[in-house]
Amino acid sequence: MTVTVDTVTVDQSAVSRAQLRAEISVAARVLTPVWPLSSFIAVNPLGGLEHRRFDAALTIASDLYGARGTLGEAEFRAAHTTGRITTADLSEALERRFPDAVTAAPVEIGGRAHTAVDILLADLVHGSIPSPHARRLLTLSERFCARTAAAIDAQTVKWCSAYLDLCQASWVLPGRDRGFYRAWADLAPRDPRLPAAARRALRHLPPDPAEAVSQALAVLGVGSGGERIAYLRAHLTRLPGWASHILWRSNTPGAGIDLVDYLAVRLSYEAQLLDTTQLPAPTAPVPARPSDTATHRARRAAQALGTIDLDAAAEASISGILERMPVDSRPLVWLDAYETHYRRGLLEELDHPAPAPTRARADAQLVLCIDPRSEGLRRHLEALGDYDTFGFAGFFAVASRIHALANGDPTIAAPALVTPHIDLYEQPDPTAPAAAQRHIAGLHTLAATTDAVHTAKADLAAPFALAEILGWASGPVAAAKTIAPRRYRRWRTRTRARIAPPARTVIDTAGALGLDQRVQIAETALTVMGLTRGFARLVVFCGHGANTENNPLHSALACGACGGNPGGPNARAAVDILNDTEVRGKLLSRGIDIPDDSWFVAAEHDTTSDHVTILDRHRVPDTHRPDLDRLTSDLAEAGRRLAAERSPLLPGAPDRPSPHAAARHAQTRSADWAQVYPEWGLAGNAAFIIGPRTMSAGIDLRRRCFLHSYNPDDDPTATALETILTAPVIVAQWINCQYYFSTVAPDTFGAGTKTTHNVVGGIGVLTGPAGDLRTGLPWQSVAVGDRLVHEPMRLLVLAYAPHQRIDTILARNPKLRDLVDNHWITLLARTGPSSPWHHRTRSGWTLYPTNGAQP
Amino acid sequence: MTRIEVIVPGTAASEVRRLIEHSGATGYTAISGVSGLGHNGYHQGGLLFNEQDTLALLITVIPDHRADALIAGLRPLLENASGVMFVTDTYVSRPDYFT
């Protein structure tokens, strides 16, 4: 055998560029992709740090963003004052977090012996609060010239806004088709806002953005390896909203922009605008946060315990106890206690569910999204009749791209964890094709009119003519929208219906999917939700959406399992599959026997008004009309009762309205274009319950729990449980973290107040005219003024399942294991309806103390 | 020709893809839902509603003179996350497809 070794010339510049690109990827791992407004997907802003312990991740986040990771100690102390956190909660948290410290010998202070817990509590409640967090990983311009840092940000925002625009602007950035970096490199040297020397230098940018980054780093004196990654990360976290959105965009085909381009722009500006000849060494450390000395801390605790005369021995003993609880860990103790308080109450309630019904067959079964808002509807409906309800991710296992009847871009109707590979088309109902054609023609007329108005508004001369033609109508329309929003919406709906009369349509699954695919979807959905026998005559799949006005973040209120879109189309597709006799035949051969008299119906719950609309009513056979009419009536009543329940919590809503008055108010609110609190979304979410409805039936969970149906007896292979733990729980944890961080660090991870929002490029919002792209939720989604509505707590996951089964799943899913082991979620399980709860920790299962089962 | 195979968590697959694209490779093959056993324990493949938390396998074939740059780029990615890379000499039936 002959081996010939060729001489291969290695292109060193290509090697350097590839290494730099990889280092930028590594630097960007602290970021989480941020979706555009049209599909506002909840994300954990610290998702890139989930492989770290929660407390360590918060420290890193503090260094990166200057953001705190919990409520402030002052807020926790206020909660202690009001009883939201009790001393017992704090003691329990201390024992859990610092078992060594709490067992230290008592200390005599002022003639009385005080336990270690007393001393630690005194420090928690009365200790000095350290200065606010500040970002410590800084760019050179941040450290040495704030004006230059601001100029770099302003330039970055300007060019990113222009390039990333999703058809909001009328003028397209020149050279956009050549990609972000090339378009910028062509135009930036002509920017009159730059000094002449900088403009001259920018004319000689290299063609490759990675080269530009290398050159700029060399000018700035940044070294290689870890130092370079840290510096790139400092730039990426300076405007994390823009960087995170570009990270998302870089994964879409033909984006023409990625983080290398982004950094090439930022660093090239910094290299040209910062006077690098005057800079000290770039690695000089940034000072840490100042905090109290041990002596001061001990004296303050002693003072809180009733003495100011502290001898040296006592002071040393107190300091010894307190040093086991570092000042920086105190907020975590408070958080633990805050969570403990809620969790204890929830677990006690779950020990007393309503008895399981003994009837032979339910009047109807409803499958709703796991979303906590569905819990309220389920509870009220169950109280009205013999109804069984189930919880399942609202896309109903139909992860798809849905093409509406009048075409346009398809809607991604799938969880963010899945790339949909199914295209479904809304089609005219075969029994009424002419009506569908009229509907489509009307929609096209409406779209053309809207386009014409927008085009006229953007034209240089046309706005004057437009004002002459339409201006007379604008005033009355604006007045009607303001004074009588519900009536205005009704008028608008009627007008639209006259132009585009409603038509019967179907989401045709048989035309798009083969029989095996449809059977697979049906079987998956039914087995994962545990609905494999005992089917009622009516089985309703109810998606959800939110109807609001003038709300750029409206998709944050729609279904998270449907990519921030309403779940109605997914429900329509699912029932189309399940009503198919061929599908049912195949299901029967797999052990799922759906009786001939069971009919599946699609519906959609508007979470803003709590009105449930039955979809495709025309497809329901006459034999089932009476059942459907009764259910519709009960759904309406359940919706009214739910609206009345929610009303006292909504700013400006009646405190104790009748159900009818509450429903009217909710509809008005939903139609009001000036309303910044259309509903509370998932504010308050705190727990995820996996188990049969009998676990929680009859309990008012106050719309704070995700509810996923699960029956361990039907899942011997643990496939369904694994699906639930690795998908819906992950999405719920993202949602939980989004609410959590939007509440504790609204300036960094929230979207700010709605009242100053500017929509930019259709991709996100800014506060005012410039600055970072705001991620997370607006303040009006989590608070009213200074009063928090959302209680920021990490997600509690409660599973009704054997421990061994959960262990097996954790062992083969490292990502899930990270969330549990690193305290991003708390996982408790019980193996029977009355068995005690056990806590899954890094070292295994331990009994979780509740009043019903003390360790 | 050089064949480079990389197995990384699904969340890191896009980083590898971008690096391959910028290396001048004319294409790659990506397989998601890969399972296996490694230093971080067993990885389950083919999760039903989650493509991100499974492993991904990416395979590319590039001319030898471009391989070093791609390998140099992949190293920092793998030093900072779980994953493995295999590099082998290879022969292909249509070399012009890969240059």
Coordinates of N, CA and C in Angstrom, one line a residue, chain A residues 439-574:
Chain A
H439 N -65.8 35.6 0.3 CA -65.0 36.0 1.4 C -63.6 36.4 1.0
I440 N -63.0 35.6 0.2 CA -61.6 35.8 -0.2 C -61.5 37.2 -1.0
A441 N -62.5 37.4 -1.9 CA -62.5 38.6 -2.6 C -62.6 39.8 -1.7
G442 N -63.5 39.7 -0.7 CA -63.6 40.8 0.3 C -62.4 41.0 1.1
L443 N -61.7 40.0 1.4 CA -60.5 40.1 2.2 C -59.4 40.9 1.3
H444 N -59.4 40.5 0.1 CA -58.4 41.2 -0.8 C -58.8 42.6 -1.0
T445 N -60.0 43.0 -1.0 CA -60.4 44.4 -1.1 C -60.0 45.1 0.1
L446 N -60.2 44.5 1.3 CA -59.8 45.2 2.6 C -58.3 45.4 2.6
A447 N -57.6 44.3 2.2 CA -56.1 44.4 2.2 C -55.6 45.5 1.3
A448 N -56.2 45.5 0.1 CA -55.8 46.5 -0.9 C -56.1 47.9 -0.4
T449 N -57.2 48.1 0.3 CA -57.5 49.4 0.8 C -56.5 49.8 1.9
T450 N -56.2 48.9 2.8 CA -55.2 49.2 3.8 C -53.9 49.6 3.2
D451 N -53.5 48.8 2.2 CA -52.2 49.0 1.6 C -52.2 50.4 0.9
A452 N -53.3 50.7 0.3 CA -53.4 52.0 -0.4 C -53.2 53.2 0.6
V453 N -53.9 53.1 1.7 CA -53.8 54.1 2.8 C -52.4 54.2 3.3
H454 N -51.8 53.1 3.6 CA -50.4 53.1 4.1 C -49.4 53.7 3.1
T455 N -49.6 53.3 1.8 CA -48.8 53.9 0.8 C -48.9 55.4 0.7
A456 N -50.2 55.8 0.7 CA -50.5 57.2 0.6 C -49.9 58.0 1.8
K457 N -49.9 57.4 3.0 CA -49.4 58.1 4.1 C -47.9 58.3 4.0
A458 N -47.2 57.3 3.3 CA -45.8 57.3 3.2 C -45.3 58.2 2.1
D459 N -46.2 58.5 1.2 CA -45.8 59.2 0.0 C -45.5 60.7 0.4
L460 N -44.7 61.4 -0.4 CA -44.3 62.7 -0.1 C -45.5 63.7 -0.2
A461 N -46.3 63.5 -1.2 CA -47.4 64.5 -1.5 C -48.7 64.0 -1.1
A462 N -48.9 62.7 -1.1 CA -50.3 62.1 -0.9 C -50.9 62.4 0.4
P463 N -50.1 62.5 1.5 CA -50.7 62.7 2.8 C -51.7 63.9 2.8
F464 N -51.4 65.0 2.0 CA -52.2 66.1 2.0 C -53.6 65.8 1.4
A465 N -53.5 65.1 0.3 CA -54.8 64.6 -0.3 C -55.5 63.7 0.6
L466 N -54.8 62.8 1.2 CA -55.4 61.8 2.1 C -56.1 62.5 3.2
A467 N -55.5 63.5 3.8 CA -56.1 64.3 4.8 C -57.4 64.9 4.3
E468 N -57.4 65.4 3.1 CA -58.7 66.0 2.6 C -59.8 64.9 2.4
I469 N -59.3 63.7 2.0 CA -60.3 62.7 1.6 C -60.8 62.0 2.9
L470 N -59.9 61.6 3.8 CA -60.3 60.8 4.9 C -60.3 61.5 6.2
G471 N -59.7 62.7 6.2 CA -59.5 63.4 7.5 C -60.8 63.7 8.2
W472 N -61.9 63.9 7.4 CA -63.2 64.2 8.1 C -63.7 63.1 8.9
A473 N -63.3 61.9 8.4 CA -63.8 60.7 9.1 C -63.0 60.3 10.4
S474 N -61.7 60.8 10.3 CA -60.8 60.3 11.4 C -61.2 60.7 12.8
G475 N -61.7 62.0 12.9 CA -62.0 62.5 14.2 C -63.2 61.7 14.8
P476 N -64.3 61.5 14.1 CA -65.4 60.7 14.7 C -65.0 59.3 15.0
V477 N -64.2 58.7 14.1 CA -63.7 57.3 14.3 C -62.9 57.3 15.6
A478 N -62.0 58.2 15.8 CA -61.1 58.2 17.0 C -62.0 58.4 18.2
A479 N -63.0 59.3 18.1 CA -63.9 59.6 19.2 C -64.7 58.3 19.6
A480 N -65.2 57.6 18.5 CA -66.0 56.4 18.8 C -65.1 55.3 19.4
K481 N -63.9 55.2 19.0 CA -63.0 54.2 19.5 C -62.7 54.5 21.0
T482 N -62.7 55.8 21.3 CA -62.3 56.2 22.7 C -63.5 56.1 23.6
I483 N -64.7 56.6 23.1 CA -65.8 56.7 24.0 C -66.6 55.4 24.1
A484 N -66.7 54.7 23.0 CA -67.5 53.5 23.0 C -66.8 52.4 22.3
P485 N -65.7 51.9 22.9 CA -64.9 50.9 22.2 C -65.6 49.7 21.8
R486 N -66.5 49.2 22.7 CA -67.2 47.9 22.3 C -68.1 48.1 21.2
R487 N -68.8 49.2 21.2 CA -69.7 49.5 20.1 C -69.0 49.7 18.8
Y488 N -67.8 50.4 18.9 CA -67.0 50.6 17.7 C -66.5 49.3 17.1
R489 N -66.1 48.4 18.0 CA -65.6 47.1 17.5 C -66.7 46.4 16.8
R490 N -67.9 46.5 17.4 CA -69.1 45.7 16.8 C -69.3 46.3 15.4
W491 N -69.3 47.7 15.3 CA -69.6 48.3 14.0 C -68.5 47.9 13.0
R492 N -67.3 47.9 13.5 CA -66.2 47.5 12.6 C -66.3 46.1 12.1
T493 N -66.7 45.2 13.0 CA -66.9 43.8 12.7 C -68.0 43.6 11.6
R494 N -69.1 44.4 11.9 CA -70.2 44.3 10.9 C -69.8 44.8 9.5
T495 N -69.0 45.9 9.6 CA -68.6 46.5 8.3 C -67.7 45.5 7.5
R496 N -66.8 44.9 8.3 CA -65.9 43.9 7.6 C -66.7 42.7 7.1
A497 N -67.7 42.3 7.9 CA -68.5 41.2 7.5 C -69.3 41.5 6.2
R498 N -69.7 42.8 6.0 CA -70.4 43.2 4.8 C -69.5 43.1 3.6
I499 N -68.2 43.5 3.8 CA -67.3 43.5 2.7 C -66.8 42.1 2.4
A500 N -66.5 41.4 3.5 CA -66.0 40.0 3.4 C -66.9 39.1 4.2
P501 N -68.1 38.7 3.7 CA -69.0 37.9 4.4 C -68.4 36.6 4.9
P502 N -68.6 36.2 6.2 CA -68.0 35.0 6.7 C -68.4 33.8 5.9
A503 N -67.4 32.9 5.8 CA -67.7 31.7 5.0 C -67.2 30.5 5.7
R504 N -67.8 29.4 5.4 CA -67.5 28.1 6.0 C -66.1 27.6 5.4
T505 N -65.2 27.3 6.3 CA -63.9 26.8 5.8 C -63.6 25.6 6.6
V506 N -62.5 24.9 6.1 CA -62.0 23.8 6.9 C -60.5 23.8 6.9
I507 N -59.9 23.3 7.9 CA -58.4 23.0 7.8 C -58.3 21.6 7.3
D508 N -57.9 21.5 6.1 CA -57.9 20.1 5.5 C -56.6 19.4 5.9
T509 N -56.7 18.4 6.7 CA -55.5 17.6 7.1 C -55.3 16.4 6.1
A510 N -56.4 15.8 5.7 CA -56.3 14.6 4.8 C -55.6 15.0 3.5
G511 N -55.8 16.2 3.0 CA -55.1 16.6 1.8 C -53.6 16.9 2.0
A512 N -53.2 17.2 3.2 CA -51.8 17.6 3.5 C -51.0 16.5 4.1
L513 N -51.7 15.5 4.8 CA -50.9 14.5 5.5 C -51.4 13.1 5.2
G514 N -50.5 12.2 5.1 CA -50.9 10.8 4.9 C -51.6 10.2 6.1
L515 N -52.3 9.1 5.9 CA -53.0 8.5 6.9 C -52.1 8.2 8.1
D516 N -51.0 7.6 7.9 CA -50.1 7.2 9.0 C -49.7 8.4 9.8
Q517 N -49.4 9.5 9.1 CA -49.0 10.8 9.9 C -50.2 11.2 10.8
R518 N -51.4 11.2 10.2 CA -52.5 11.7 11.0 C -52.8 10.7 12.2
V519 N -52.6 9.5 11.9 CA -52.8 8.5 13.0 C -51.8 8.8 14.1
Q520 N -50.6 9.0 13.7 CA -49.5 9.3 14.6 C -49.8 10.5 15.5
I521 N -50.3 11.5 14.9 CA -50.6 12.8 15.6 C -51.7 12.5 16.6
A522 N -52.8 11.8 16.1 CA -53.9 11.5 17.0 C -53.5 10.6 18.2
E523 N -52.7 9.6 17.9 CA -52.3 8.7 19.0 C -51.5 9.4 20.0
T524 N -50.5 10.2 19.5 CA -49.6 11.0 20.4 C -50.4 11.9 21.3
A525 N -51.3 12.7 20.7 CA -52.1 13.6 21.5 C -52.9 12.9 22.5
L526 N -53.6 11.9 22.1 CA -54.5 11.2 23.1 C -53.7 10.5 24.2
T527 N -52.7 9.9 23.9 CA -51.9 9.1 24.9 C -51.2 10.1 25.8
V528 N -50.6 11.1 25.3 CA -49.9 12.0 26.2 C -50.8 12.8 27.1
M529 N -52.0 13.1 26.7 CA -53.0 13.7 27.6 C -53.7 12.7 28.5
G530 N -53.6 11.4 28.2 CA -54.2 10.4 29.0 C -55.7 10.2 28.7
L531 N -56.1 10.6 27.5 CA -57.5 10.4 27.1 C -57.6 9.3 26.1
T532 N -57.6 8.1 26.5 CA -57.6 6.9 25.6 C -58.8 6.0 25.8
R533 N -59.7 6.4 26.7 CA -60.9 5.6 26.8 C -62.0 6.5 27.5
G534 N -63.2 6.0 27.6 CA -64.2 6.8 28.2 C -64.6 8.1 27.5
F535 N -64.6 8.0 26.2 CA -64.8 9.3 25.5 C -66.3 9.7 25.6
A536 N -66.5 11.0 25.8 CA -67.9 11.5 25.9 C -68.5 11.7 24.5
R537 N -69.7 12.1 24.4 CA -70.3 12.3 23.1 C -69.7 13.5 22.4
L538 N -69.3 14.5 23.2 CA -68.6 15.7 22.7 C -67.3 15.8 23.3
V539 N -66.2 15.9 22.5 CA -64.9 16.2 23.0 C -64.4 17.5 22.3
V540 N -64.2 18.5 23.1 CA -63.8 19.8 22.6 C -62.4 20.1 22.8
F541 N -61.7 20.4 21.7 CA -60.3 20.9 21.8 C -60.3 22.4 21.7
C542 N -59.9 23.0 22.8 CA -60.1 24.5 22.9 C -58.7 25.1 23.0
G543 N -58.4 25.8 21.9 CA -57.2 26.6 21.9 C -57.4 27.9 22.6
H544 N -56.4 28.8 22.6 CA -56.7 30.1 23.1 C -55.9 31.2 22.4
G545 N -56.5 32.4 22.5 CA -55.8 33.6 21.9 C -56.3 34.8 22.7
A546 N -55.8 36.0 22.4 CA -56.3 37.2 23.1 C -56.6 38.3 22.1
N547 N -57.7 38.9 22.3 CA -58.2 39.9 21.3 C -58.0 41.3 22.0
T548 N -57.0 42.0 21.5 CA -56.7 43.3 22.1 C -56.5 44.3 21.0
E549 N -56.5 45.6 21.4 CA -56.3 46.7 20.4 C -55.0 47.4 20.7
N550 N -54.4 47.9 19.7 CA -53.2 48.8 19.9 C -52.2 48.2 20.8
N551 N -51.8 47.0 20.6 CA -51.0 46.3 21.6 C -49.9 45.6 20.8
P552 N -48.7 46.2 20.6 CA -47.7 45.6 19.8 C -47.2 44.2 20.4
L553 N -47.4 44.1 21.7 CA -47.0 42.8 22.3 C -48.2 41.8 22.5
H554 N -49.1 41.9 21.6 CA -50.3 41.1 21.7 C -50.0 39.6 21.7
S555 N -49.0 39.2 20.9 CA -48.7 37.8 20.9 C -48.2 37.2 22.2
A556 N -47.7 38.1 23.1 CA -47.4 37.6 24.4 C -48.6 37.1 25.2
L557 N -49.8 37.5 24.7 CA -51.0 37.0 25.4 C -51.6 35.8 24.7
A558 N -51.1 35.5 23.5 CA -51.7 34.3 22.8 C -51.0 33.0 23.3
C559 N -51.1 32.0 22.5 CA -50.7 30.7 23.0 C -49.2 30.5 22.8
G560 N -48.5 30.2 23.9 CA -47.0 30.0 23.8 C -46.7 28.7 23.1
A561 N -47.6 27.7 23.2 CA -47.4 26.4 22.5 C -47.6 26.5 21.0
C562 N -48.2 27.6 20.6 CA -48.5 27.8 19.2 C -47.6 29.0 18.6
G563 N -46.5 29.1 19.2 CA -45.5 30.1 18.7 C -46.0 31.6 18.9
G564 N -46.8 31.8 19.9 CA -47.3 33.2 20.1 C -48.5 33.5 19.2
N565 N -49.2 32.5 18.7 CA -50.3 32.7 17.9 C -51.5 32.0 18.6
P566 N -52.7 32.4 18.1 CA -53.9 31.8 18.7 C -54.0 30.3 18.4
G567 N -54.5 29.5 19.3 CA -54.5 28.1 19.1 C -55.7 27.5 18.4
G568 N -56.6 28.3 17.9 CA -57.8 27.8 17.2 C -57.5 27.0 16.0
P569 N -56.6 27.5 15.1 CA -56.3 26.7 13.9 C -55.8 25.3 14.3
N570 N -54.9 25.2 15.3 CA -54.4 23.9 15.7 C -55.5 23.0 16.2
A571 N -56.5 23.6 16.9 CA -57.6 22.8 17.4 C -58.4 22.3 16.2
R572 N -58.6 23.2 15.3 CA -59.4 22.8 14.1 C -58.7 21.6 13.3
A573 N -57.4 21.7 13.2 CA -56.7 20.6 12.5 C -56.8 19.3 13.3
A574 N -56.6 19.4 14.6 CA -56.6 18.2 15.5 C -58.0 17.5 15.4

